[in-house]
Short mmCIF file of C-alpha atoms and ligand atoms in Angstrom, two decimals:
data_model
loop_
_atom_site.label_atom_id
_atom_site.label_comp_id
_atom_site.label_asym_id
_atom_site.label_seq_id
_atom_site.Cartn_x
_atom_site.Cartn_y
_atom_site.Cartn_z
CA MET A 1 150.29 18.48 112.14
CA ILE A 2 147.62 20.78 110.78
CA GLN A 3 144.25 19.61 109.48
CA ILE A 4 141.90 21.85 107.57
CA SER A 5 138.43 20.63 106.78
CA ASN A 6 135.93 22.21 104.42
CA LEU A 7 137.13 25.75 105.08
CA VAL A 8 134.91 28.50 103.71
CA LYS A 9 135.50 32.25 103.86
CA VAL A 10 133.03 34.73 102.49
CA TYR A 11 134.06 38.33 103.20
CA ASP A 12 131.49 40.96 104.17
CA THR A 13 131.87 42.31 100.65
CA GLY A 14 130.50 39.02 99.31
CA ASP A 15 133.89 37.86 97.99
CA ARG A 16 133.96 34.06 98.23
CA ALA A 17 137.68 33.78 98.94
CA LEU A 18 137.65 30.12 100.06
CA GLN A 19 134.96 27.73 98.87
CA GLY A 20 135.55 24.52 100.81
CA VAL A 21 139.26 23.80 101.22
CA SER A 22 140.41 20.59 102.94
CA LEU A 23 144.00 19.55 103.49
CA THR A 24 146.31 17.91 106.00
CA VAL A 25 149.95 18.83 106.43
CA PRO A 26 151.92 16.30 108.49
CA ARG A 27 154.92 17.15 110.61
CA GLY A 28 158.00 18.00 108.60
CA GLN A 29 156.19 18.56 105.32
CA VAL A 30 156.84 21.79 103.44
CA VAL A 31 153.86 22.77 101.32
CA ALA A 32 154.00 25.47 98.67
CA LEU A 33 150.69 27.16 97.97
CA ILE A 34 150.52 28.56 94.45
CA GLY A 35 147.82 30.19 92.35
CA PRO A 36 146.95 33.44 90.63
CA SER A 37 146.39 36.68 92.49
CA GLY A 38 143.00 36.59 94.21
CA ALA A 39 142.95 32.77 94.43
CA GLY A 40 142.64 32.88 98.23
CA LYS A 41 146.20 32.09 99.31
CA SER A 42 146.54 34.94 101.80
CA THR A 43 143.04 34.33 103.09
CA LEU A 44 143.94 30.70 103.80
CA LEU A 45 147.01 31.69 105.84
CA ARG A 46 145.05 34.40 107.62
CA CYS A 47 142.29 31.95 108.54
CA ILE A 48 144.88 29.67 110.13
CA ASN A 49 146.39 32.41 112.29
CA ARG A 50 142.93 33.92 112.69
CA LEU A 51 143.72 37.37 111.40
CA VAL A 52 140.61 36.45 109.43
CA THR A 53 137.66 34.57 110.97
CA PRO A 54 136.57 31.64 108.80
CA SER A 55 132.89 31.53 107.81
CA SER A 56 132.74 27.75 108.34
CA GLY A 57 134.88 24.66 108.46
CA SER A 58 137.52 23.57 110.96
CA ILE A 59 141.25 23.99 111.45
CA THR A 60 143.08 21.85 113.99
CA LEU A 61 146.72 22.23 114.99
CA ASP A 62 148.10 19.26 116.93
CA SER A 63 144.48 18.25 117.68
CA VAL A 64 143.40 21.67 119.03
CA ASP A 65 140.46 23.09 117.06
CA LEU A 66 141.49 26.66 116.33
CA THR A 67 138.02 27.74 115.20
CA THR A 68 136.41 27.31 118.63
CA LEU A 69 139.00 29.01 120.86
CA ASN A 70 138.26 31.99 123.09
CA LYS A 71 140.53 35.05 122.95
CA LYS A 72 142.99 33.86 125.56
CA GLN A 73 143.29 30.37 124.06
CA LEU A 74 143.72 31.92 120.63
CA ARG A 75 146.60 34.09 121.86
CA GLN A 76 148.24 30.98 123.26
CA ALA A 77 147.71 29.02 120.02
CA ARG A 78 149.16 31.89 117.96
CA THR A 79 152.42 31.72 119.89
CA LYS A 80 152.87 28.28 118.33
CA MET A 81 152.53 29.60 114.76
CA GLY A 82 155.69 31.12 113.35
CA MET A 83 154.95 33.77 110.74
CA ILE A 84 157.31 34.98 108.04
CA PHE A 85 156.20 37.92 105.89
CA GLN A 86 156.99 39.37 102.47
CA GLU A 87 157.92 42.76 103.91
CA TYR A 88 159.63 41.19 106.95
CA ALA A 89 157.59 43.16 109.54
CA LEU A 90 160.62 43.91 111.69
CA VAL A 91 160.67 46.66 114.30
CA GLU A 92 163.00 49.05 112.51
CA HIS A 93 164.50 51.06 115.38
CA ILE A 94 165.56 48.14 117.58
CA THR A 95 168.44 45.72 117.10
CA VAL A 96 168.55 42.44 115.24
CA LEU A 97 168.85 40.58 118.55
CA GLU A 98 165.85 42.39 120.03
CA ASN A 99 163.78 41.62 116.94
CA VAL A 100 164.57 37.93 117.32
CA LEU A 101 163.75 38.03 121.05
CA SER A 102 160.40 39.63 120.26
CA GLY A 103 159.43 36.30 118.68
CA ARG A 104 159.27 34.85 122.18
CA LEU A 105 158.34 37.90 124.24
CA GLY A 106 155.88 39.62 121.95
CA SER A 107 155.90 42.91 123.79
CA MET A 108 158.88 45.13 123.01
CA ARG A 109 158.63 46.64 126.49
CA MET A 110 159.73 43.33 127.98
CA ILE A 111 163.03 43.23 126.15
CA PRO A 112 165.21 45.71 128.11
CA SER A 113 164.31 44.09 131.43
CA LEU A 114 164.83 40.66 129.93
CA LEU A 115 168.29 41.58 128.75
CA ARG A 116 169.10 42.73 132.30
CA ARG A 117 167.54 39.83 134.16
CA TYR A 118 168.39 36.88 131.97
CA PRO A 119 171.78 37.38 130.38
CA GLY A 120 171.88 33.71 129.38
CA GLY A 121 168.93 31.55 128.35
CA LEU A 122 166.76 33.23 125.78
CA VAL A 123 169.51 35.56 124.58
CA GLU A 124 171.76 32.60 123.96
CA GLN A 125 168.99 30.86 122.06
CA ALA A 126 168.43 33.98 119.92
CA LEU A 127 172.14 34.20 119.12
CA LYS A 128 172.18 30.53 118.18
CA LEU A 129 169.32 31.12 115.75
CA LEU A 130 171.15 34.12 114.30
CA ARG A 131 174.11 31.83 113.74
CA GLU A 132 171.81 29.36 111.97
CA VAL A 133 170.65 32.05 109.54
CA GLY A 134 174.15 33.48 109.10
CA LEU A 135 173.70 36.79 110.92
CA GLU A 136 175.44 36.24 114.25
CA ASP A 137 177.95 39.02 113.67
CA GLN A 138 175.16 41.56 113.01
CA PHE A 139 173.20 41.06 116.22
CA GLU A 140 173.80 44.58 117.55
CA LYS A 141 172.83 46.34 114.32
CA ARG A 142 169.53 48.12 114.05
CA ALA A 143 167.04 46.44 111.75
CA ASP A 144 166.84 49.52 109.52
CA ALA A 145 170.54 49.14 108.66
CA LEU A 146 170.01 45.75 107.01
CA SER A 147 169.51 44.68 103.40
CA GLY A 148 166.33 42.89 102.34
CA GLY A 149 167.94 39.47 102.46
CA GLN A 150 169.35 40.15 105.92
CA ARG A 151 165.96 41.35 107.12
CA GLN A 152 164.33 38.15 105.99
CA ARG A 153 167.01 36.16 107.85
CA VAL A 154 165.97 38.04 110.97
CA GLY A 155 162.34 37.27 110.14
CA ILE A 156 163.16 33.57 109.98
CA ALA A 157 165.11 33.63 113.25
CA ARG A 158 162.27 35.49 114.96
CA ALA A 159 159.72 32.93 113.82
CA LEU A 160 161.95 30.06 115.00
CA MET A 161 162.44 31.80 118.34
CA GLN A 162 158.78 31.04 119.01
CA GLU A 163 159.60 27.32 118.97
CA PRO A 164 156.62 27.03 116.65
CA ARG A 165 154.56 23.94 115.84
CA LEU A 166 153.82 25.33 112.39
CA LEU A 167 155.39 27.86 110.03
CA LEU A 168 153.12 30.13 107.99
CA VAL A 169 155.06 31.94 105.31
CA ASP A 170 153.56 34.61 103.05
CA GLU A 171 155.51 35.38 99.85
CA PRO A 172 158.88 35.36 101.67
CA THR A 173 160.95 36.18 98.60
CA ALA A 174 158.71 38.52 96.61
CA SER A 175 160.82 41.56 97.56
CA LEU A 176 164.19 39.86 96.96
CA ASP A 177 166.44 39.29 93.95
CA PRO A 178 166.44 35.73 92.50
CA LYS A 179 169.72 34.65 94.08
CA THR A 180 168.80 35.90 97.55
CA ALA A 181 165.36 34.35 97.12
CA ARG A 182 166.90 30.92 96.72
CA ILE A 183 169.15 31.38 99.75
CA ILE A 184 166.15 32.40 101.86
CA MET A 185 164.06 29.46 100.64
CA ARG A 186 166.93 27.10 101.45
CA LEU A 187 167.16 28.51 104.99
CA ILE A 188 163.43 28.06 105.55
CA ILE A 189 163.47 24.51 104.18
CA ASN A 190 166.49 23.49 106.24
CA ALA A 191 164.96 24.96 109.41
CA CYS A 192 161.81 22.88 108.84
CA ARG A 193 163.78 19.72 108.08
CA GLU A 194 165.88 20.07 111.20
CA ARG A 195 162.85 20.56 113.45
CA ASN A 196 160.41 18.26 111.67
CA LEU A 197 158.21 21.33 111.36
CA PRO A 198 155.26 21.58 108.97
CA ALA A 199 155.17 24.71 106.81
CA ILE A 200 152.71 26.34 104.45
CA ILE A 201 154.40 28.81 102.12
CA ASN A 202 152.53 31.15 99.77
CA LEU A 203 154.61 31.51 96.65
CA HIS A 204 153.73 33.21 93.40
CA ASP A 205 156.99 31.90 91.91
CA VAL A 206 156.27 28.40 90.59
CA GLN A 207 159.95 27.64 89.95
CA LEU A 208 160.78 28.26 93.60
CA ALA A 209 157.82 26.10 94.60
CA ARG A 210 159.13 23.26 92.42
CA HIS A 211 162.61 23.48 93.88
CA PHE A 212 161.86 24.10 97.52
CA SER A 213 158.83 22.12 98.58
CA ASP A 214 157.72 18.56 99.25
CA ARG A 215 154.24 19.18 97.97
CA ILE A 216 152.47 21.77 95.89
CA LEU A 217 148.89 22.90 96.39
CA GLY A 218 147.31 24.88 93.59
CA LEU A 219 144.50 27.22 94.57
CA GLU A 220 142.13 28.84 92.09
CA LYS A 221 139.03 30.87 92.90
CA GLY A 222 139.02 29.55 96.44
CA ARG A 223 139.27 25.88 95.54
CA LEU A 224 142.14 23.41 95.51
CA VAL A 225 142.77 22.45 91.90
CA PHE A 226 146.10 20.67 92.34
CA ASP A 227 147.67 18.62 95.11
CA GLY A 228 150.81 16.72 94.31
CA GLU A 229 154.55 16.43 94.32
CA PRO A 230 156.54 19.12 92.53
CA GLY A 231 157.42 16.67 89.74
CA GLU A 232 153.75 16.09 88.93
CA LEU A 233 153.11 19.74 88.18
CA ASN A 234 152.43 20.40 84.50
CA ASP A 235 154.73 22.83 82.78
CA GLU A 236 151.85 25.06 81.75
CA ILE A 237 150.83 25.86 85.35
P1 ADP B 1 145.67 35.72 97.03
O1 ADP B 1 146.44 35.76 98.31
O2 ADP B 1 145.69 34.37 96.37
O3 ADP B 1 146.05 36.81 96.09
P2 ADP B 1 143.46 36.68 98.63
O4 ADP B 1 143.24 35.71 99.70
O5 ADP B 1 144.20 37.95 98.93
O6 ADP B 1 144.12 35.93 97.38
O7 ADP B 1 142.06 37.10 98.01
C1 ADP B 1 141.05 36.15 97.66
C2 ADP B 1 139.76 36.89 97.31
O8 ADP B 1 139.25 37.50 98.50
C3 ADP B 1 139.95 38.01 96.33
O9 ADP B 1 138.77 38.06 95.55
C4 ADP B 1 140.08 39.25 97.18
O10 ADP B 1 139.66 40.39 96.51
C5 ADP B 1 139.18 38.91 98.34
N1 ADP B 1 139.62 39.53 99.61
C6 ADP B 1 140.83 39.37 100.22
N2 ADP B 1 140.89 40.05 101.37
C7 ADP B 1 139.69 40.68 101.49
C8 ADP B 1 139.12 41.54 102.47
N3 ADP B 1 139.80 41.91 103.56
N4 ADP B 1 137.87 41.96 102.28
C9 ADP B 1 137.18 41.59 101.19
N5 ADP B 1 137.63 40.79 100.23
C10 ADP B 1 138.89 40.33 100.38
P1 ADP B 2 148.40 39.90 98.48
O1 ADP B 2 148.63 40.06 97.01
O2 ADP B 2 149.64 39.90 99.32
O3 ADP B 2 147.45 38.79 98.80
P2 ADP B 2 146.40 41.88 98.32
O4 ADP B 2 146.86 43.00 97.46
O5 ADP B 2 145.49 40.82 97.78
O6 ADP B 2 147.68 41.22 98.98
O7 ADP B 2 145.70 42.47 99.61
C1 ADP B 2 146.27 43.50 100.36
C2 ADP B 2 145.33 43.83 101.52
O8 ADP B 2 144.05 44.24 101.03
C3 ADP B 2 145.06 42.63 102.41
O9 ADP B 2 144.96 43.06 103.74
C4 ADP B 2 143.74 42.08 101.92
O10 ADP B 2 143.04 41.40 102.94
C5 ADP B 2 143.03 43.35 101.50
N1 ADP B 2 142.11 43.11 100.38
C6 ADP B 2 142.36 42.39 99.26
N2 ADP B 2 141.29 42.38 98.45
C7 ADP B 2 140.34 43.13 99.08
C8 ADP B 2 139.01 43.50 98.74
N3 ADP B 2 138.41 43.08 97.62
N4 ADP B 2 138.36 44.26 99.60
C9 ADP B 2 138.93 44.67 100.75
N5 ADP B 2 140.18 44.35 101.13
C10 ADP B 2 140.88 43.59 100.29
#
């Protein structure tokens, strides 16, 4: 599980993006983070994966305090955080299978030798994940030949390839049509359910948050202003 305590982020520009955020997400819980643009949603995710350094407060993942790690420990901790992005962040000129493998290997340079040396193992695992997201017959295609929805399926498989302890998901459907958006949300939710994986999902779409989360957190001006089940959310939010 992930525990965040009194998290504050003030950027060098003076922007007070997070003003004391505390929350705990237990294993298996899917949390939707909603709020207007500039509320601090991206900053919160970036503090967890440490693309942004928090100003104060603590973040612990499975009882490891992420705010006190050295570089090497941080790299290790990051391998346990699966990230899914709005614009997919695939490597365009390599195949679907290679993109999924990069979730485990990181460096693209490793992949050709891996494919030679370990024909089974990781490759099999990657293909199994592609089956889970409905893309197994596309594994040899280059990423740049895929539609948006297919790209996000690859993004999900790549994150799961990390065997993560936490999923961090930033506006996964903002570039997709409404129908595809729901399919993608369903895939993410099912993946979390199956693995008892906690997830924090930034969503600007409140309807999606209502349908596809266990819990909704509302962020406004860097503070939590709502924390409850989807059914408790007022219509006007
Ligand atoms: P959201 O994801 O909810 O739209 P952000 O976390 O992107 O919110 O932004 C929260 C606040 O922090 C905003 O006022 C934004 O302008 C500011 N901010 C975000 N990133 C940076 C940055 N790299 N440098 C300075 N200010 C930033
Ligand atoms: P999103 O809507 O996805 O949160 P934003 O448009 O807020 O994205 O931010 C895009 C990029 O610009 C991010 O890297 C963010 O950190 C940075 N950024 C946002 N606000 C500011 C700001 N006031 N000053 C500097 N960088 C910012």
